[in-house]
XYZ file of C-alpha atoms in Angstrom:
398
model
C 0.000 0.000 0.000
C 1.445 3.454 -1.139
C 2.932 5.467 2.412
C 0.264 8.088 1.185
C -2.690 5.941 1.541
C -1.169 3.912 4.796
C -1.166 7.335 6.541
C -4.869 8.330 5.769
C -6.159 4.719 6.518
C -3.915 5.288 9.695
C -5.791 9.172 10.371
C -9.224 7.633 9.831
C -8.493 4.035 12.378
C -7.332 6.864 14.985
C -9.970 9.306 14.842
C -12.498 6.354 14.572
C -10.805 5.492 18.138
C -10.578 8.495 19.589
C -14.491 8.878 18.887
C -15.791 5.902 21.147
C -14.049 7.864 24.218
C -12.810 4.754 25.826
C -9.064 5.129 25.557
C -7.424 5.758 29.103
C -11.264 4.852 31.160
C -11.083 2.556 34.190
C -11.243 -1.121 34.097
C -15.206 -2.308 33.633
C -16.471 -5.840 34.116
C -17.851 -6.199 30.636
C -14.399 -6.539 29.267
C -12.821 -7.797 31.910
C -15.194 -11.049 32.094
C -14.664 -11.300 27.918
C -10.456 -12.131 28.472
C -11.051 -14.233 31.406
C -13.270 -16.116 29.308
C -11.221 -16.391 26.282
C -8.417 -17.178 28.488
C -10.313 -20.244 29.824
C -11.730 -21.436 25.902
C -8.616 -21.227 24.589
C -6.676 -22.596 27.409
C -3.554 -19.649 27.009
C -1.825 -17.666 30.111
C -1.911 -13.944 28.664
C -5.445 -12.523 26.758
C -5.845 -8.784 26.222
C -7.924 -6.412 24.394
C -5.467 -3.461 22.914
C -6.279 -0.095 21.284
C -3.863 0.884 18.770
C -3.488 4.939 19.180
C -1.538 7.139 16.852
C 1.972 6.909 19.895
C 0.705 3.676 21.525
C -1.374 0.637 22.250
C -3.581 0.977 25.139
C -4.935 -1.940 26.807
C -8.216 -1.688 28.049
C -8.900 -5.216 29.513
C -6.050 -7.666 30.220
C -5.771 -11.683 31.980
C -2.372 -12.508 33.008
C -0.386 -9.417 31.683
C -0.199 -7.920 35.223
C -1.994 -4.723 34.678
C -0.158 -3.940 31.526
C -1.422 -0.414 30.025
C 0.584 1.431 27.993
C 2.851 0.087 25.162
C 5.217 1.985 23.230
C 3.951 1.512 18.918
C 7.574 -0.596 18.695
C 6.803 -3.074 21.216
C 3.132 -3.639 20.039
C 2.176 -6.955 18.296
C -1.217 -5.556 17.494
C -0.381 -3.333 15.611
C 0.729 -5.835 12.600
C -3.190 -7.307 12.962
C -4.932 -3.545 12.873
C -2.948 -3.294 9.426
C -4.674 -6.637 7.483
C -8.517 -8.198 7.753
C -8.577 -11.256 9.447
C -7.164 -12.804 12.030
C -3.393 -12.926 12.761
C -2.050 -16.017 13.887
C 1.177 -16.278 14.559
C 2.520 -20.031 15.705
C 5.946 -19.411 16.851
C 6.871 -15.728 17.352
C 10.955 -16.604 17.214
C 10.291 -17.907 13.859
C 8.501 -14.878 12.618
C 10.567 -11.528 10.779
C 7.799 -9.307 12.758
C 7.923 -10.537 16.102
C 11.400 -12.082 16.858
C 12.927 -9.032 18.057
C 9.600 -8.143 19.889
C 10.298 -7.110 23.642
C 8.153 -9.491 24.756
C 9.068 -12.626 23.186
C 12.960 -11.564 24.245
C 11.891 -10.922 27.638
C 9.502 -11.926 30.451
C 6.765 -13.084 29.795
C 8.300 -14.725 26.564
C 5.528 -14.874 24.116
C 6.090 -17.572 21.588
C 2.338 -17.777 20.341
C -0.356 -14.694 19.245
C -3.186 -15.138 18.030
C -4.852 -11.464 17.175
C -8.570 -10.884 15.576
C -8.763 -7.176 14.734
C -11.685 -4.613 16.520
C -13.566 -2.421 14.509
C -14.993 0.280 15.156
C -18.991 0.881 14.059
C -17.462 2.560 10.641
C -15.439 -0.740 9.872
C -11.976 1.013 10.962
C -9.942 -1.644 12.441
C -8.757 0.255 15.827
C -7.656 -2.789 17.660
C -7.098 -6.491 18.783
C -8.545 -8.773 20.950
C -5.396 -11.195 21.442
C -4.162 -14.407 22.708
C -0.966 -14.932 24.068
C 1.317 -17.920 24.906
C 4.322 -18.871 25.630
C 4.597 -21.968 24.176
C 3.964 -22.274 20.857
C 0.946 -23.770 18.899
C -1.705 -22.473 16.516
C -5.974 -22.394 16.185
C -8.170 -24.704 14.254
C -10.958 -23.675 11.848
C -13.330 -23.643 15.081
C -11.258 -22.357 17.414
C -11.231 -19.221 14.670
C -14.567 -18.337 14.255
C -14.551 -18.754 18.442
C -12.078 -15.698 18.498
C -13.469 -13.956 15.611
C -17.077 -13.993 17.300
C -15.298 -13.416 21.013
C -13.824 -9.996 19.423
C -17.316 -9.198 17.766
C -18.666 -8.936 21.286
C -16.128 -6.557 22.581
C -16.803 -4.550 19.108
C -20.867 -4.438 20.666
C -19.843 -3.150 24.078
C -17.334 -0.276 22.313
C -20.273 0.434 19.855
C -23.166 0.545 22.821
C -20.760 2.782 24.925
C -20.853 4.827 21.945
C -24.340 5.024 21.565
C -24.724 5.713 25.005
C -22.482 8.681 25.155
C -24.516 10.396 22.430
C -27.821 9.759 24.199
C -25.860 11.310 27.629
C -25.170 14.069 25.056
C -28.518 14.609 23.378
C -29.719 14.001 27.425
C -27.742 16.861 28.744
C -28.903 19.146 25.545
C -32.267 18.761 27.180
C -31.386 20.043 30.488
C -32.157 23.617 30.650
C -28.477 25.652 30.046
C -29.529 29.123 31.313
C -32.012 30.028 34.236
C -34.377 33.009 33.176
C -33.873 35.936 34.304
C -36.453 37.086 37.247
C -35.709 40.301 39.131
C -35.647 39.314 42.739
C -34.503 35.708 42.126
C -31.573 33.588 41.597
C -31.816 30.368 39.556
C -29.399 27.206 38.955
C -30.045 23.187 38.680
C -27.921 20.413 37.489
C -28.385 16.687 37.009
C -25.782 14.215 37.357
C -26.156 10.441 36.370
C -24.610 7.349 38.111
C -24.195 6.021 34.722
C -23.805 7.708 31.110
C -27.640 8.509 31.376
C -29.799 8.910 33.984
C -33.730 8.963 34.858
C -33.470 12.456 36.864
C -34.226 15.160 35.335
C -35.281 18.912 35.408
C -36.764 21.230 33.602
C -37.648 25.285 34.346
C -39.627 27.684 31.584
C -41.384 31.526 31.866
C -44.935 31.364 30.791
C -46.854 33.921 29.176
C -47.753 35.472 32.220
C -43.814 35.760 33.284
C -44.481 33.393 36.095
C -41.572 30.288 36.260
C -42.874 26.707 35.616
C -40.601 24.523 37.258
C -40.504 21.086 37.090
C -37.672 17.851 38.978
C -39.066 14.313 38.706
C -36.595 11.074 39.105
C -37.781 7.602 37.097
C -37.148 4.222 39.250
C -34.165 2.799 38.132
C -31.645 3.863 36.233
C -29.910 3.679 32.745
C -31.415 3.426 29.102
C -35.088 2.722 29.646
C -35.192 5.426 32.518
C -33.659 7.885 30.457
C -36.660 7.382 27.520
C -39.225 7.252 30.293
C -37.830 10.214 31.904
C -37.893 11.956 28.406
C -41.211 11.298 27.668
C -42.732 12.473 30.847
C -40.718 15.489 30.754
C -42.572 16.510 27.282
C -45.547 15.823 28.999
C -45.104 18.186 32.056
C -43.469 21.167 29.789
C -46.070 21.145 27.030
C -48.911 20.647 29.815
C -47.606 23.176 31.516
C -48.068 26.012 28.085
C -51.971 25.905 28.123
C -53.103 24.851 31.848
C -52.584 25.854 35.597
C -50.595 24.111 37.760
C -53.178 22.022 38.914
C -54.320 20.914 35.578
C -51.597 20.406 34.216
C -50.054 17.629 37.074
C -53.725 15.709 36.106
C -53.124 16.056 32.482
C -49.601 14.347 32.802
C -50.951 11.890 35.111
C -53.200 10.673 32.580
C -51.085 11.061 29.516
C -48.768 8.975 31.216
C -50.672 6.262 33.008
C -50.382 3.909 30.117
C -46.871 4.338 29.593
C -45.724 3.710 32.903
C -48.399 0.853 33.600
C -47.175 -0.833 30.483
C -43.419 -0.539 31.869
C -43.574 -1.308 35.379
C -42.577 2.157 36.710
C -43.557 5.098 38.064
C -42.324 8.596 39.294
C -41.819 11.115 41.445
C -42.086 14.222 41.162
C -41.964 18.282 42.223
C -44.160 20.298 39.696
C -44.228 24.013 41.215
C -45.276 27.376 39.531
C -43.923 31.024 41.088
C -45.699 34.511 40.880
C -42.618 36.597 41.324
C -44.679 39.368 42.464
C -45.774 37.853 45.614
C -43.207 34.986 45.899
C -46.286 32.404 46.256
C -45.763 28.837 45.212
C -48.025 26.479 43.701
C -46.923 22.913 43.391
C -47.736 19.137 43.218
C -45.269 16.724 45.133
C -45.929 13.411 43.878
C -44.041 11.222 45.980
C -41.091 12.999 45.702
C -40.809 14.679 49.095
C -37.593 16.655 48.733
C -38.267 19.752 48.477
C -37.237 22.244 51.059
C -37.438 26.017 52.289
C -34.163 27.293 54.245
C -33.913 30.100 55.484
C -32.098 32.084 58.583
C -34.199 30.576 61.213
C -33.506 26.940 59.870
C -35.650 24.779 56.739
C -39.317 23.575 56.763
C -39.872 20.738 54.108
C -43.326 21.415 51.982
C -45.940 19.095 51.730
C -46.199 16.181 49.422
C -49.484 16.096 47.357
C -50.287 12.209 47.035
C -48.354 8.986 45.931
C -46.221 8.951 42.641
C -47.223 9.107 39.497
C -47.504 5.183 37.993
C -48.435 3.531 41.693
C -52.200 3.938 41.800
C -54.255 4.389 38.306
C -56.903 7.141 38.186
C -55.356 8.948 41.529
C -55.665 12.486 42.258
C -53.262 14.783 43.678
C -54.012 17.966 46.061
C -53.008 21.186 44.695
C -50.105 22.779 47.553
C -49.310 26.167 48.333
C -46.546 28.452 49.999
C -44.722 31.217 49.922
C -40.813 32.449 49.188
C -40.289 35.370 51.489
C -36.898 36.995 50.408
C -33.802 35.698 52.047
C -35.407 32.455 51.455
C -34.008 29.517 48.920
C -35.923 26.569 47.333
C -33.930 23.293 47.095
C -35.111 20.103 45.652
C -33.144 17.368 45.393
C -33.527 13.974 44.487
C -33.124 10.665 46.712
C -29.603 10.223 45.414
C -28.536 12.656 48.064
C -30.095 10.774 50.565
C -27.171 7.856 50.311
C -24.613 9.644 52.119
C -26.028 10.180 55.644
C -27.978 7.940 57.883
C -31.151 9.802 57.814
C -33.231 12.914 56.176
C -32.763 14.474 59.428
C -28.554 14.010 59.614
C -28.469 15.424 55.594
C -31.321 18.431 56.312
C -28.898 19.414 60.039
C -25.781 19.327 57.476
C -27.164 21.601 55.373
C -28.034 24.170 57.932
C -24.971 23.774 59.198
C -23.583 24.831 55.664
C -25.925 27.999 55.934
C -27.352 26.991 52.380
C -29.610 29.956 52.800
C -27.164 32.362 52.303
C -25.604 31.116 49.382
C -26.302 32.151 45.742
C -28.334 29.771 44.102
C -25.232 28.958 42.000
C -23.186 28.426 44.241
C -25.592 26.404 46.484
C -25.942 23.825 43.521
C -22.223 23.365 42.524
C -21.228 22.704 46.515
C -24.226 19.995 46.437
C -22.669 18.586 43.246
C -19.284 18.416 44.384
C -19.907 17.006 47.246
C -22.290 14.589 46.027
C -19.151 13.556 43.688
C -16.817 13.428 45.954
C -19.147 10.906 48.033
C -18.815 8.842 44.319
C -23.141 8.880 44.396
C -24.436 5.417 43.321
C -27.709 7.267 42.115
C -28.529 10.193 39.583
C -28.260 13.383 41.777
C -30.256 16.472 40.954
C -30.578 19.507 42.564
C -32.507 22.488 41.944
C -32.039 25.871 43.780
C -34.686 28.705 44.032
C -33.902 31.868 45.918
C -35.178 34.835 46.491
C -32.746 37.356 47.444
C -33.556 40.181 50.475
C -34.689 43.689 49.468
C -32.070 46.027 49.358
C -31.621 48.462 51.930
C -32.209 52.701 51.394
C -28.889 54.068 50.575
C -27.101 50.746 48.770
């Protein structure tokens, strides 16, 4: 092949790798259980699955090579399969022009047998190997082949799903409201962030015609892919609802839009569906379940109602249209039950957050200390959290 065309073949194998995200991740079981079983079926020491990058080979799952990561391009047998279709199988390495000199057939663990069926990416680029290794040598059978050849197609599904799943976190995160609206008197910030690539929490805020701010934070049982589509449907549901009806309309329109849908899958949700008058600071919500919505202030928090059971538990329910009101000074937090895994009780997380005098905070601020902290705990949930506040009159003179 002309140097020209080995270069741009090269350029489109390491962008096609460099798309999927995965080079330089932490170990995950899904790969790790693939060697270990190749290792057993084929009955050889050393199995790895290596990324060929434009400066190195990266390994991201490995049996018997001690935690081997990085490789320098010159020590890398996979490279040589990346470059042809098919499997490589190479019976005695001291025997072969490309692998003699190899660093690892001179040295420890001295390879003398590779066997290497190339990964591709979902374009076709071949950006990799899933690879046996021995050190004695020997060779595969016509069976033993098409074992390895449809061992490395499964790896090539996990690469492509993580793929698909970091464009639905993407297109996920592109729903999430970006900016808060701008309310004189008030401070507004949120963020959601999933356990996995996508979550079932979300959020959503909106001014209606009237200038008063629908707001919206519902969490999906479970977590992953299908409560991700759930949560995405239901979220339509509550902001176009939201366009033509009060508050209290609107929670029983969703209800019954989305009785089938969550009957039909088993789940249900909670969720805090609110609507603020600026002018007066009043509140009118719906808690469904959720139960995590709080008012602090100087003189401590009090936690609002909650309006009836969750949306998907009890068909045909009805929930009780809530009121209060956001003097100034005073912040809105809802959260979702992720935050509830890092203390013993409502009551230990609720006297924390005094303690942290969340009332004073801006509402920014208020959410990116819950996030980081929430990260630093390393949250096995989706953790959202929404802060409202109202900030104090200002003074004659300032």
């Amino acid at each position: 092949m002309p140097l020209e065309l080995a270069d741009a073949a090269a350029r489109r194998r390491v962008h096609a790798l460099h798309a999927l995200n995965v080079l330089d991740t932490p170990r995950e079981q899904r790969y790790d259980r693939i060697v270990r079983l190749a290792q057993r079926m084929f009955d050889v020491p050393m199995v790895a699955v290596n990324l060929i990058d434009a400066d190195r080979q990266w390994t991201k799952a490995e049996a018997g090579l001690d935690g081997l990561e990085n490789t320098p391009p010159g020590d890398s047998m996979c490279r040589h399969t990346v470059e042809r279709p098919g499997a490589l199988v190479v019976a005695d390495t001291t025997a072969d022009d490309r692998f003699r000199d190899n660093v690892f057939v001179r040295r420890d663990p001295h390879v003398r047998f590779y066997a290497g069926q190339p990964l591709e990416a979902p374009g076709g680029e071949r950006i990799g190997s899933l690879c046996l290794l021995d050190t004695r040598p020997r060779t595969l059978d016509a069976e033993q082949r098409t074992l390895l050849r449809e061992m490395a197609a499964w790896v090539e599904r996990e690469l492509a799903l993580q793929h698909e799943l970091d464009r639905a976190a993407q297109v996920q995160q592109v729903l999430m409201p970006r900016t808060a609206p701008r309310l004189d008197g008030y401070e507004l910030a949120g963020r959601c962030v999933p356990t996995q690539a996508i979550g079932g929490d979300f959020f959503a805020w909106h001014l209606l015609e009237d200038r008063q701010l629908q707001l919206h934070v519902a969490d999906v049982m479970g977590k992953g892919i299908p409560a991700a589509l759930i949560a995405a449907s239901v979220r339509a549901m509550l902001v176009g609802a939201a366009q033509f009806n009060d508050q209290h309309r609107t929670f029983a329109r969703v209800a019954l839009a989305s009785q089938q849908l969550l009957s039909d899958t088993g789940a249900f949700v909670t969720a805090f569906s609110a609507r603020l008058d600026p002018a007066t600071g009043r509140i009118d919500y719906v808690d469904a379940g959720h139960g995590l919505a709080f008012v602090f202030s100087a003189g401590g928090y009090r936690r609002l109602e909650r309006s009836g059971p969750p949306l998907g538990v009890f068909p045909d329910d009805t929930w009780d249209l809530r009121s209060t009101v956001l003097a100034p000074g005073e912040t809105l937090v809802v959260v979702s039950d992720g935050f509830l895994d890092f203390f013993p009780s409502l009551e230990e997380t609720l006297d924390r957050a005094v303690g942290a005098e969340l009332h004073g905070l801006p509402a920014t601020e208020l959410v990116d200390r819950a996030v980081a902290f929430a990260r630093e705990q390393g949250h096995p949930d989706d953790v959202t959290v929404v802060a409202l506040r109202r900030t104090a009159p200002r003074l004659s003179g300032e």
